[in-house]
Amino acid sequence: MSPKHSREFLTVQQHILLQQHEKAPGASGQFSWLLSGITIAAKIIADRVRRLGLFSLSGAAGAENVQGEAQQKLDVFANDILLRTLGMRDSVAILASEENEEPIVCNVGGGGHYVVLFDPLDGSSNIDCNVGVGTIFSILRCDGEGRGVGGESAVLQRGAQQVAAGYIFYGSAVSLAYTTGSGVHLFTLDNAIGAFVLTQEHVRIPQRGGIYSVNEANSLSFPEGYRRFLEWAKSKEAGPYSSRYVGSMVADIHRTLLKGGVFFYPPTAKAPEGKLRLMYEANPMAMILEQAGGLAFVGGDRRRILEVEPRSLHQRTPLIMGSPEDVERVVAFL
Ligand code: P6P
């Protein structure tokens, strides 16, 4: 295989460029430059996560985010890093973060074509006890279909409009998964060379994983169908299923992508609209899982997460996503 096409030691930047040449030969390279902003931030965040206790970055920041959740110091650090590295990219017009009430308008009129939405450190409440956390990102174009750059209309687009989505999982290894609509590709951070190196192309989720992932402590307030699924999943007829729940969406979705199964967060008494955010958690993860051959629904109506018309930046949604057979099982009980 000629060096040009060798897949060994392919970094995520090289992979994006290859993808763009294959998909859009005339591409300006703006997109891969934008993505490099995310990977630079990810390397800095990964370093701090790895050495958390040494930077007195553990613990609460003493403030709350727009969700009314106690901000962890590392949430604030990760958010600042992403705002800084992405804000410098000319191709970025608007940034929207879980940690900021309003979108931040960057290079409007200066050639900014993309909206980048992100959850800078998902699962951060687990960070002090060394549980895996992650960064989730979603990328939209904001100069198409008469979208007024800077207006909320530029940000509030259906998940199906995403041009790219992905996550970085700060786990036992630092893994990056991304898709631009041509499959899901996995990279591992190689600290020896300071780059995310390709580990798996065109990842396919198993048709069935026999694993359910949900916070069962909330099950008494789940709609009835979810409770009936959980009873069935524990029965001999079902196998039975295994239960795996980390409480960090990135960790639970990464496992689901690789091992199969179904991750769901139903409406609960405490979170009648569901807990997870549509724009920067559910949408990017739904794009990743659908691109890997999985399903991602709001609930028993089989409405795709990616088809939900957003009303507000921080709106929440119930969700059921993962292997087709496992998702359909849950839906059948609903
Ligand atoms: P619960 C973390 O706080 C998070 O936003 C997701 O990463 C995770 O999947 C979910 O909330 C966990 O919520 O209610 O089970 O603790």
mmCIF file of C-alpha atoms and ligand atoms in Angstrom:
data_model
loop_
_atom_site.group_PDB
_atom_site.id
_atom_site.type_symbol
_atom_site.label_atom_id
_atom_site.label_comp_id
_atom_site.label_asym_id
_atom_site.label_seq_id
_atom_site.Cartn_x
_atom_site.Cartn_y
_atom_site.Cartn_z
ATOM 1 C CA MET A 1 0.000 0.000 0.000
ATOM 2 C CA SER A 2 1.553 3.349 -0.956
ATOM 3 C CA PRO A 3 2.648 5.554 1.983
ATOM 4 C CA LYS A 4 -0.064 7.982 0.919
ATOM 5 C CA HIS A 5 -2.763 5.455 1.727
ATOM 6 C CA SER A 6 -1.161 3.567 4.618
ATOM 7 C CA ARG A 7 -3.564 3.537 7.584
ATOM 8 C CA GLU A 8 -0.835 2.925 10.131
ATOM 9 C CA PHE A 9 -0.071 5.799 12.527
ATOM 10 C CA LEU A 10 -2.820 7.814 10.925
ATOM 11 C CA THR A 11 -3.605 10.780 13.157
ATOM 12 C CA VAL A 12 -7.105 12.176 13.452
ATOM 13 C CA GLN A 13 -6.101 15.300 11.489
ATOM 14 C CA GLN A 14 -4.721 13.184 8.639
ATOM 15 C CA HIS A 15 -7.847 11.031 8.751
ATOM 16 C CA ILE A 16 -10.127 14.054 8.494
ATOM 17 C CA LEU A 17 -8.118 15.401 5.550
ATOM 18 C CA LEU A 18 -8.269 11.983 3.814
ATOM 19 C CA GLN A 19 -12.028 11.879 4.452
ATOM 20 C CA GLN A 20 -12.428 15.382 3.041
ATOM 21 C CA HIS A 21 -10.370 14.602 -0.080
ATOM 22 C CA GLU A 22 -12.466 11.464 -0.610
ATOM 23 C CA LYS A 23 -15.785 13.170 0.139
ATOM 24 C CA ALA A 24 -15.256 16.792 -0.857
ATOM 25 C CA PRO A 25 -12.108 17.167 -2.956
ATOM 26 C CA GLY A 26 -12.596 20.931 -3.124
ATOM 27 C CA ALA A 27 -12.833 21.225 0.681
ATOM 28 C CA SER A 28 -10.898 24.135 2.087
ATOM 29 C CA GLY A 29 -9.432 22.183 5.009
ATOM 30 C CA GLN A 30 -11.299 24.583 7.321
ATOM 31 C CA PHE A 31 -13.096 21.670 8.901
ATOM 32 C CA SER A 32 -10.014 19.675 9.802
ATOM 33 C CA TRP A 33 -8.493 22.880 11.202
ATOM 34 C CA LEU A 34 -11.616 23.314 13.342
ATOM 35 C CA LEU A 35 -11.408 19.724 14.563
ATOM 36 C CA SER A 36 -7.774 20.247 15.483
ATOM 37 C CA GLY A 37 -9.011 22.904 17.929
ATOM 38 C CA ILE A 38 -11.050 20.218 19.648
ATOM 39 C CA THR A 39 -8.176 17.715 19.747
ATOM 40 C CA ILE A 40 -5.740 20.291 21.155
ATOM 41 C CA ALA A 41 -8.237 21.123 23.921
ATOM 42 C CA ALA A 42 -8.802 17.403 24.504
ATOM 43 C CA LYS A 43 -5.064 16.780 25.043
ATOM 44 C CA ILE A 44 -4.870 19.612 27.577
ATOM 45 C CA ILE A 45 -7.999 18.419 29.401
ATOM 46 C CA ALA A 46 -6.783 14.802 29.336
ATOM 47 C CA ASP A 47 -3.517 15.891 30.957
ATOM 48 C CA ARG A 48 -5.365 17.690 33.771
ATOM 49 C CA VAL A 49 -7.830 14.818 34.286
ATOM 50 C CA ARG A 50 -4.870 12.443 34.521
ATOM 51 C CA ARG A 51 -3.170 14.570 37.198
ATOM 52 C CA LEU A 52 -6.298 15.998 38.833
ATOM 53 C CA GLY A 53 -5.232 15.894 42.455
ATOM 54 C CA LEU A 54 -1.904 17.580 41.669
ATOM 55 C CA PHE A 55 -3.474 20.792 40.366
ATOM 56 C CA SER A 56 -5.997 21.271 43.164
ATOM 57 C CA LEU A 57 -8.535 21.117 40.338
ATOM 58 C CA SER A 58 -10.602 18.538 42.148
ATOM 59 C CA GLY A 59 -13.779 19.423 43.929
ATOM 60 C CA ALA A 60 -16.462 21.991 43.376
ATOM 61 C CA ALA A 61 -15.800 25.404 41.968
ATOM 62 C CA GLY A 62 -18.245 26.907 44.411
ATOM 63 C CA ALA A 63 -20.552 28.065 41.626
ATOM 64 C CA GLU A 64 -23.482 26.594 39.709
ATOM 65 C CA ASN A 65 -23.849 26.235 35.944
ATOM 66 C CA VAL A 66 -26.911 27.197 33.946
ATOM 67 C CA GLN A 67 -28.389 23.837 34.838
ATOM 68 C CA GLY A 68 -28.229 24.708 38.508
ATOM 69 C CA GLU A 69 -25.623 21.975 38.944
ATOM 70 C CA ALA A 70 -22.570 22.493 41.135
ATOM 71 C CA GLN A 71 -19.698 23.253 38.757
ATOM 72 C CA GLN A 72 -16.579 21.231 39.359
ATOM 73 C CA LYS A 73 -13.297 23.121 39.028
ATOM 74 C CA LEU A 74 -12.381 20.927 36.096
ATOM 75 C CA ASP A 75 -15.701 21.773 34.374
ATOM 76 C CA VAL A 76 -14.692 25.423 34.390
ATOM 77 C CA PHE A 77 -11.140 24.616 33.273
ATOM 78 C CA ALA A 78 -12.320 22.362 30.421
ATOM 79 C CA ASN A 79 -14.883 24.924 29.300
ATOM 80 C CA ASP A 80 -12.325 27.740 29.256
ATOM 81 C CA ILE A 81 -9.853 25.636 27.253
ATOM 82 C CA LEU A 82 -12.457 24.712 24.624
ATOM 83 C CA LEU A 83 -13.730 28.297 24.329
ATOM 84 C CA ARG A 84 -10.166 29.524 23.883
ATOM 85 C CA THR A 85 -8.925 26.951 21.362
ATOM 86 C CA LEU A 86 -12.124 27.009 19.290
ATOM 87 C CA GLY A 87 -12.629 30.765 19.563
ATOM 88 C CA MET A 88 -9.338 31.187 17.690
ATOM 89 C CA ARG A 89 -10.528 29.162 14.709
ATOM 90 C CA ASP A 90 -11.692 31.573 11.957
ATOM 91 C CA SER A 91 -14.117 28.930 10.695
ATOM 92 C CA VAL A 92 -16.070 29.008 13.969
ATOM 93 C CA ALA A 93 -18.967 31.469 13.960
ATOM 94 C CA ILE A 94 -20.741 30.478 17.192
ATOM 95 C CA LEU A 95 -19.828 28.431 20.287
ATOM 96 C CA ALA A 96 -22.467 26.963 22.627
ATOM 97 C CA SER A 97 -21.576 25.179 25.845
ATOM 98 C CA GLU A 98 -23.463 23.420 28.616
ATOM 99 C CA GLU A 99 -21.617 25.782 30.976
ATOM 100 C CA ASN A 100 -22.767 29.003 29.290
ATOM 101 C CA GLU A 101 -26.330 30.322 29.367
ATOM 102 C CA GLU A 102 -26.115 31.919 25.911
ATOM 103 C CA PRO A 103 -24.231 31.010 22.720
ATOM 104 C CA ILE A 104 -20.981 32.932 22.172
ATOM 105 C CA VAL A 105 -20.699 34.644 18.778
ATOM 106 C CA CYS A 106 -17.108 34.527 17.504
ATOM 107 C CA ASN A 107 -16.136 35.144 13.895
ATOM 108 C CA VAL A 108 -19.357 36.441 12.442
ATOM 109 C CA GLY A 109 -18.803 37.951 9.019
ATOM 110 C CA GLY A 110 -15.150 36.909 9.400
ATOM 111 C CA GLY A 111 -15.748 33.709 7.491
ATOM 112 C CA GLY A 112 -17.181 31.711 10.364
ATOM 113 C CA HIS A 113 -19.278 28.896 8.904
ATOM 114 C CA TYR A 114 -19.673 26.491 11.824
ATOM 115 C CA VAL A 115 -21.524 26.305 15.128
ATOM 116 C CA VAL A 116 -19.748 24.119 17.694
ATOM 117 C CA LEU A 117 -21.780 22.910 20.661
ATOM 118 C CA PHE A 118 -20.201 20.969 23.504
ATOM 119 C CA ASP A 119 -20.485 19.511 26.947
ATOM 120 C CA PRO A 120 -16.929 20.227 28.120
ATOM 121 C CA LEU A 121 -16.744 17.637 30.863
ATOM 122 C CA ASP A 122 -19.667 15.265 30.933
ATOM 123 C CA GLY A 123 -19.995 13.163 34.077
ATOM 124 C CA SER A 124 -17.783 15.544 36.026
ATOM 125 C CA SER A 125 -19.554 14.797 39.312
ATOM 126 C CA ASN A 126 -17.637 11.480 39.118
ATOM 127 C CA ILE A 127 -14.271 13.096 38.543
ATOM 128 C CA ASP A 128 -13.061 13.081 42.168
ATOM 129 C CA CYS A 129 -13.331 9.305 42.404
ATOM 130 C CA ASN A 130 -11.445 8.547 39.190
ATOM 131 C CA VAL A 131 -14.503 7.484 37.175
ATOM 132 C CA GLY A 132 -14.199 8.086 33.420
ATOM 133 C CA VAL A 133 -15.520 11.420 32.125
ATOM 134 C CA GLY A 134 -15.739 12.918 28.670
ATOM 135 C CA THR A 135 -16.145 15.828 26.283
ATOM 136 C CA ILE A 136 -19.037 15.648 23.804
ATOM 137 C CA PHE A 137 -19.193 17.852 20.691
ATOM 138 C CA SER A 138 -21.646 18.589 17.901
ATOM 139 C CA ILE A 139 -20.925 20.634 14.757
ATOM 140 C CA LEU A 140 -23.515 22.409 12.618
ATOM 141 C CA ARG A 141 -23.175 24.735 9.655
ATOM 142 C CA CYS A 142 -24.678 28.162 10.228
ATOM 143 C CA ASP A 143 -24.565 29.772 6.843
ATOM 144 C CA GLY A 144 -27.042 27.552 5.041
ATOM 145 C CA GLU A 145 -30.825 27.838 4.625
ATOM 146 C CA GLY A 146 -30.861 31.563 5.437
ATOM 147 C CA ARG A 147 -29.832 31.005 9.008
ATOM 148 C CA GLY A 148 -29.068 34.344 10.556
ATOM 149 C CA VAL A 149 -25.567 33.942 11.934
ATOM 150 C CA GLY A 150 -25.572 34.774 15.629
ATOM 151 C CA GLY A 151 -29.307 34.331 16.023
ATOM 152 C CA GLU A 152 -30.571 31.398 18.049
ATOM 153 C CA SER A 153 -31.952 30.026 14.766
ATOM 154 C CA ALA A 154 -28.373 29.348 13.710
ATOM 155 C CA VAL A 155 -27.878 27.126 16.765
ATOM 156 C CA LEU A 156 -31.315 25.527 17.175
ATOM 157 C CA GLN A 157 -31.112 23.025 14.328
ATOM 158 C CA ARG A 158 -32.313 19.418 14.298
ATOM 159 C CA GLY A 159 -29.645 16.810 15.044
ATOM 160 C CA ALA A 160 -30.042 15.525 11.499
ATOM 161 C CA GLN A 161 -28.357 18.790 10.368
ATOM 162 C CA GLN A 162 -25.109 17.976 12.186
ATOM 163 C CA VAL A 163 -22.093 17.922 9.860
ATOM 164 C CA ALA A 164 -20.032 16.139 12.516
ATOM 165 C CA ALA A 165 -20.268 14.808 16.057
ATOM 166 C CA GLY A 166 -18.104 12.949 18.516
ATOM 167 C CA TYR A 167 -16.671 12.584 21.983
ATOM 168 C CA ILE A 168 -13.398 12.225 23.836
ATOM 169 C CA PHE A 169 -13.526 9.650 26.644
ATOM 170 C CA TYR A 170 -10.936 10.231 29.415
ATOM 171 C CA GLY A 171 -10.892 6.642 30.637
ATOM 172 C CA SER A 172 -8.146 4.082 31.162
ATOM 173 C CA ALA A 173 -7.051 5.264 27.723
ATOM 174 C CA VAL A 174 -8.074 8.551 26.109
ATOM 175 C CA SER A 175 -10.319 7.633 23.188
ATOM 176 C CA LEU A 176 -11.748 9.938 20.532
ATOM 177 C CA ALA A 177 -14.713 8.930 18.388
ATOM 178 C CA TYR A 178 -15.979 11.081 15.550
ATOM 179 C CA THR A 179 -18.221 10.920 12.522
ATOM 180 C CA THR A 180 -18.797 13.315 9.623
ATOM 181 C CA GLY A 181 -21.591 11.124 8.263
ATOM 182 C CA SER A 182 -19.315 8.511 6.679
ATOM 183 C CA GLY A 183 -19.061 6.044 9.542
ATOM 184 C CA VAL A 184 -17.616 6.213 13.057
ATOM 185 C CA HIS A 185 -13.860 6.191 13.567
ATOM 186 C CA LEU A 186 -11.948 5.613 16.820
ATOM 187 C CA PHE A 187 -8.577 7.072 17.844
ATOM 188 C CA THR A 188 -6.426 6.597 20.934
ATOM 189 C CA LEU A 189 -4.232 9.337 22.389
ATOM 190 C CA ASP A 190 -0.611 8.220 22.082
ATOM 191 C CA ASN A 191 1.189 10.345 24.651
ATOM 192 C CA ALA A 192 4.550 9.281 23.227
ATOM 193 C CA ILE A 193 3.839 11.342 20.091
ATOM 194 C CA GLY A 194 1.081 13.587 21.504
ATOM 195 C CA ALA A 195 -1.429 12.613 18.823
ATOM 196 C CA PHE A 196 -4.717 10.778 18.504
ATOM 197 C CA VAL A 197 -3.853 7.736 16.371
ATOM 198 C CA LEU A 198 -6.400 5.703 14.391
ATOM 199 C CA THR A 199 -7.371 2.476 16.158
ATOM 200 C CA GLN A 200 -10.593 1.474 14.374
ATOM 201 C CA GLU A 201 -12.359 2.682 11.217
ATOM 202 C CA HIS A 202 -16.054 2.253 10.396
ATOM 203 C CA VAL A 203 -17.000 0.930 13.834
ATOM 204 C CA ARG A 204 -20.236 -1.113 13.769
ATOM 205 C CA ILE A 205 -22.331 -1.563 16.925
ATOM 206 C CA PRO A 206 -23.304 -5.223 17.625
ATOM 207 C CA GLN A 207 -26.889 -5.968 16.557
ATOM 208 C CA ARG A 208 -27.557 -7.112 20.159
ATOM 209 C CA GLY A 209 -25.495 -6.686 23.304
ATOM 210 C CA GLY A 210 -27.708 -8.136 26.053
ATOM 211 C CA ILE A 211 -26.689 -5.219 28.317
ATOM 212 C CA TYR A 212 -29.050 -2.564 29.660
ATOM 213 C CA SER A 213 -27.697 0.710 31.039
ATOM 214 C CA VAL A 214 -30.033 2.849 33.138
ATOM 215 C CA ASN A 215 -30.153 4.370 36.614
ATOM 216 C CA GLU A 216 -32.549 1.835 38.163
ATOM 217 C CA ALA A 217 -32.774 3.902 41.362
ATOM 218 C CA ASN A 218 -35.243 6.078 39.420
ATOM 219 C CA SER A 219 -37.296 3.127 38.159
ATOM 220 C CA LEU A 220 -40.272 3.641 40.503
ATOM 221 C CA SER A 221 -41.054 6.870 38.655
ATOM 222 C CA PHE A 222 -40.371 5.492 35.141
ATOM 223 C CA PRO A 223 -43.415 5.149 32.872
ATOM 224 C CA GLU A 224 -44.796 1.598 33.289
ATOM 225 C CA GLY A 225 -43.357 0.144 30.052
ATOM 226 C CA TYR A 226 -39.757 0.743 31.147
ATOM 227 C CA ARG A 227 -40.395 -1.112 34.401
ATOM 228 C CA ARG A 228 -41.888 -4.048 32.496
ATOM 229 C CA PHE A 229 -38.821 -4.150 30.244
ATOM 230 C CA LEU A 230 -36.551 -4.263 33.306
ATOM 231 C CA GLU A 231 -38.547 -7.146 34.817
ATOM 232 C CA TRP A 232 -38.351 -9.038 31.498
ATOM 233 C CA ALA A 233 -34.613 -8.313 31.084
ATOM 234 C CA LYS A 234 -33.956 -10.049 34.428
ATOM 235 C CA SER A 235 -35.869 -13.177 33.366
ATOM 236 C CA LYS A 236 -34.467 -16.459 32.061
ATOM 237 C CA GLU A 237 -36.337 -15.838 28.797
ATOM 238 C CA ALA A 238 -34.269 -12.694 28.267
ATOM 239 C CA GLY A 239 -30.992 -14.388 28.867
ATOM 240 C CA PRO A 240 -30.880 -12.620 31.380
ATOM 241 C CA TYR A 241 -29.359 -9.242 30.464
ATOM 242 C CA SER A 242 -26.377 -7.766 32.278
ATOM 243 C CA SER A 243 -26.696 -4.339 33.858
ATOM 244 C CA ARG A 244 -23.908 -1.781 33.416
ATOM 245 C CA TYR A 245 -24.279 1.863 34.469
ATOM 246 C CA VAL A 246 -21.332 4.207 35.011
ATOM 247 C CA GLY A 247 -23.286 7.444 35.391
ATOM 248 C CA SER A 248 -21.061 9.174 32.828
ATOM 249 C CA MET A 249 -22.849 9.247 29.490
ATOM 250 C CA VAL A 250 -19.611 9.130 27.484
ATOM 251 C CA ALA A 251 -18.461 5.992 29.349
ATOM 252 C CA ASP A 252 -21.850 4.279 28.976
ATOM 253 C CA ILE A 253 -22.174 5.161 25.288
ATOM 254 C CA HIS A 254 -18.560 4.163 24.471
ATOM 255 C CA ARG A 255 -19.179 0.728 26.022
ATOM 256 C CA THR A 256 -22.524 0.444 24.193
ATOM 257 C CA LEU A 257 -20.870 1.337 20.856
ATOM 258 C CA LEU A 258 -18.218 -1.373 21.290
ATOM 259 C CA LYS A 259 -20.084 -4.117 23.180
ATOM 260 C CA GLY A 260 -23.682 -3.398 22.215
ATOM 261 C CA GLY A 261 -26.714 -3.060 24.481
ATOM 262 C CA VAL A 262 -29.173 -0.269 25.229
ATOM 263 C CA PHE A 263 -28.637 2.970 27.163
ATOM 264 C CA PHE A 264 -31.750 4.811 28.245
ATOM 265 C CA TYR A 265 -32.732 7.751 30.417
ATOM 266 C CA PRO A 266 -36.545 7.799 30.686
ATOM 267 C CA PRO A 267 -38.716 10.617 32.017
ATOM 268 C CA THR A 268 -38.601 10.542 35.857
ATOM 269 C CA ALA A 269 -40.417 12.410 38.634
ATOM 270 C CA LYS A 270 -37.304 14.587 39.074
ATOM 271 C CA ALA A 271 -36.724 14.999 35.324
ATOM 272 C CA PRO A 272 -40.112 14.721 33.532
ATOM 273 C CA GLU A 273 -38.444 15.802 30.234
ATOM 274 C CA GLY A 274 -35.556 13.400 30.830
ATOM 275 C CA LYS A 275 -32.206 14.606 32.184
ATOM 276 C CA LEU A 276 -29.859 14.578 29.205
ATOM 277 C CA ARG A 277 -29.550 17.639 26.970
ATOM 278 C CA LEU A 278 -30.705 17.407 23.389
ATOM 279 C CA MET A 279 -28.261 19.731 21.615
ATOM 280 C CA TYR A 280 -24.893 18.678 23.041
ATOM 281 C CA GLU A 281 -25.453 15.214 24.536
ATOM 282 C CA ALA A 282 -28.334 13.348 22.861
ATOM 283 C CA ASN A 283 -27.840 14.657 19.292
ATOM 284 C CA PRO A 284 -24.102 13.969 18.951
ATOM 285 C CA MET A 285 -24.408 10.537 20.576
ATOM 286 C CA ALA A 286 -27.433 9.734 18.382
ATOM 287 C CA MET A 287 -25.435 10.617 15.249
ATOM 288 C CA ILE A 288 -22.519 8.442 16.390
ATOM 289 C CA LEU A 289 -24.739 5.431 17.183
ATOM 290 C CA GLU A 290 -26.864 5.714 14.018
ATOM 291 C CA GLN A 291 -23.706 6.017 11.915
ATOM 292 C CA ALA A 292 -22.486 2.790 13.585
ATOM 293 C CA GLY A 293 -25.741 1.006 12.679
ATOM 294 C CA GLY A 294 -27.566 1.626 15.961
ATOM 295 C CA LEU A 295 -30.878 3.309 16.842
ATOM 296 C CA ALA A 296 -31.556 6.462 18.878
ATOM 297 C CA PHE A 297 -35.149 7.245 19.835
ATOM 298 C CA VAL A 298 -36.869 9.705 22.159
ATOM 299 C CA GLY A 299 -39.186 6.997 23.511
ATOM 300 C CA GLY A 300 -41.838 4.436 22.641
ATOM 301 C CA ASP A 301 -43.013 6.481 19.641
ATOM 302 C CA ARG A 302 -39.739 5.582 17.857
ATOM 303 C CA ARG A 303 -39.235 9.281 17.056
ATOM 304 C CA ARG A 304 -35.544 9.708 16.116
ATOM 305 C CA ILE A 305 -33.602 11.967 18.458
ATOM 306 C CA LEU A 306 -32.097 13.523 15.304
ATOM 307 C CA GLU A 307 -35.549 14.649 14.116
ATOM 308 C CA VAL A 308 -36.489 16.576 17.274
ATOM 309 C CA GLU A 309 -37.043 20.275 16.465
ATOM 310 C CA PRO A 310 -35.153 22.096 19.263
ATOM 311 C CA ARG A 311 -36.931 24.854 21.200
ATOM 312 C CA SER A 312 -34.066 26.020 23.403
ATOM 313 C CA LEU A 313 -30.319 25.526 23.738
ATOM 314 C CA HIS A 314 -30.375 23.658 27.060
ATOM 315 C CA GLN A 315 -33.555 21.655 26.576
ATOM 316 C CA ARG A 316 -33.584 18.063 27.815
ATOM 317 C CA THR A 317 -34.946 14.905 26.229
ATOM 318 C CA PRO A 318 -35.680 11.338 27.265
ATOM 319 C CA LEU A 319 -33.706 8.846 25.154
ATOM 320 C CA ILE A 320 -33.249 5.179 24.288
ATOM 321 C CA MET A 321 -30.183 4.383 22.179
ATOM 322 C CA GLY A 322 -27.889 1.492 21.250
ATOM 323 C CA SER A 323 -28.053 -1.876 19.461
ATOM 324 C CA PRO A 324 -31.086 -2.250 17.171
ATOM 325 C CA GLU A 325 -32.369 -5.452 18.797
ATOM 326 C CA ASP A 326 -31.976 -4.173 22.359
ATOM 327 C CA VAL A 327 -33.541 -0.769 21.582
ATOM 328 C CA GLU A 328 -36.479 -2.444 19.826
ATOM 329 C CA ARG A 329 -36.949 -4.676 22.878
ATOM 330 C CA VAL A 330 -37.355 -1.657 25.148
ATOM 331 C CA VAL A 331 -39.661 0.073 22.646
ATOM 332 C CA ALA A 332 -41.814 -3.075 22.381
ATOM 333 C CA PHE A 333 -42.599 -2.795 26.101
ATOM 334 C CA LEU A 334 -43.488 0.894 25.762
HETATM 335 P P1 P6P B 1 -28.004 10.168 36.939
HETATM 336 C C1 P6P B 1 -23.741 13.176 34.274
HETATM 337 O O1 P6P B 1 -24.160 14.059 35.290
HETATM 338 C C2 P6P B 1 -24.871 13.067 33.268
HETATM 339 O O2 P6P B 1 -25.142 14.313 32.704
HETATM 340 C C3 P6P B 1 -24.527 12.038 32.210
HETATM 341 O O3 P6P B 1 -23.170 11.985 31.932
HETATM 342 C C4 P6P B 1 -25.015 10.745 32.816
HETATM 343 O O4 P6P B 1 -25.401 9.792 31.850
HETATM 344 C C5 P6P B 1 -26.229 11.196 33.629
HETATM 345 O O5 P6P B 1 -26.037 12.584 33.930
HETATM 346 C C6 P6P B 1 -26.334 10.443 34.927
HETATM 347 O O6 P6P B 1 -27.517 10.894 35.575
HETATM 348 O O7 P6P B 1 -29.317 10.819 37.237
HETATM 349 O O8 P6P B 1 -28.144 8.706 36.629
HETATM 350 O O9 P6P B 1 -26.910 10.438 37.953
#
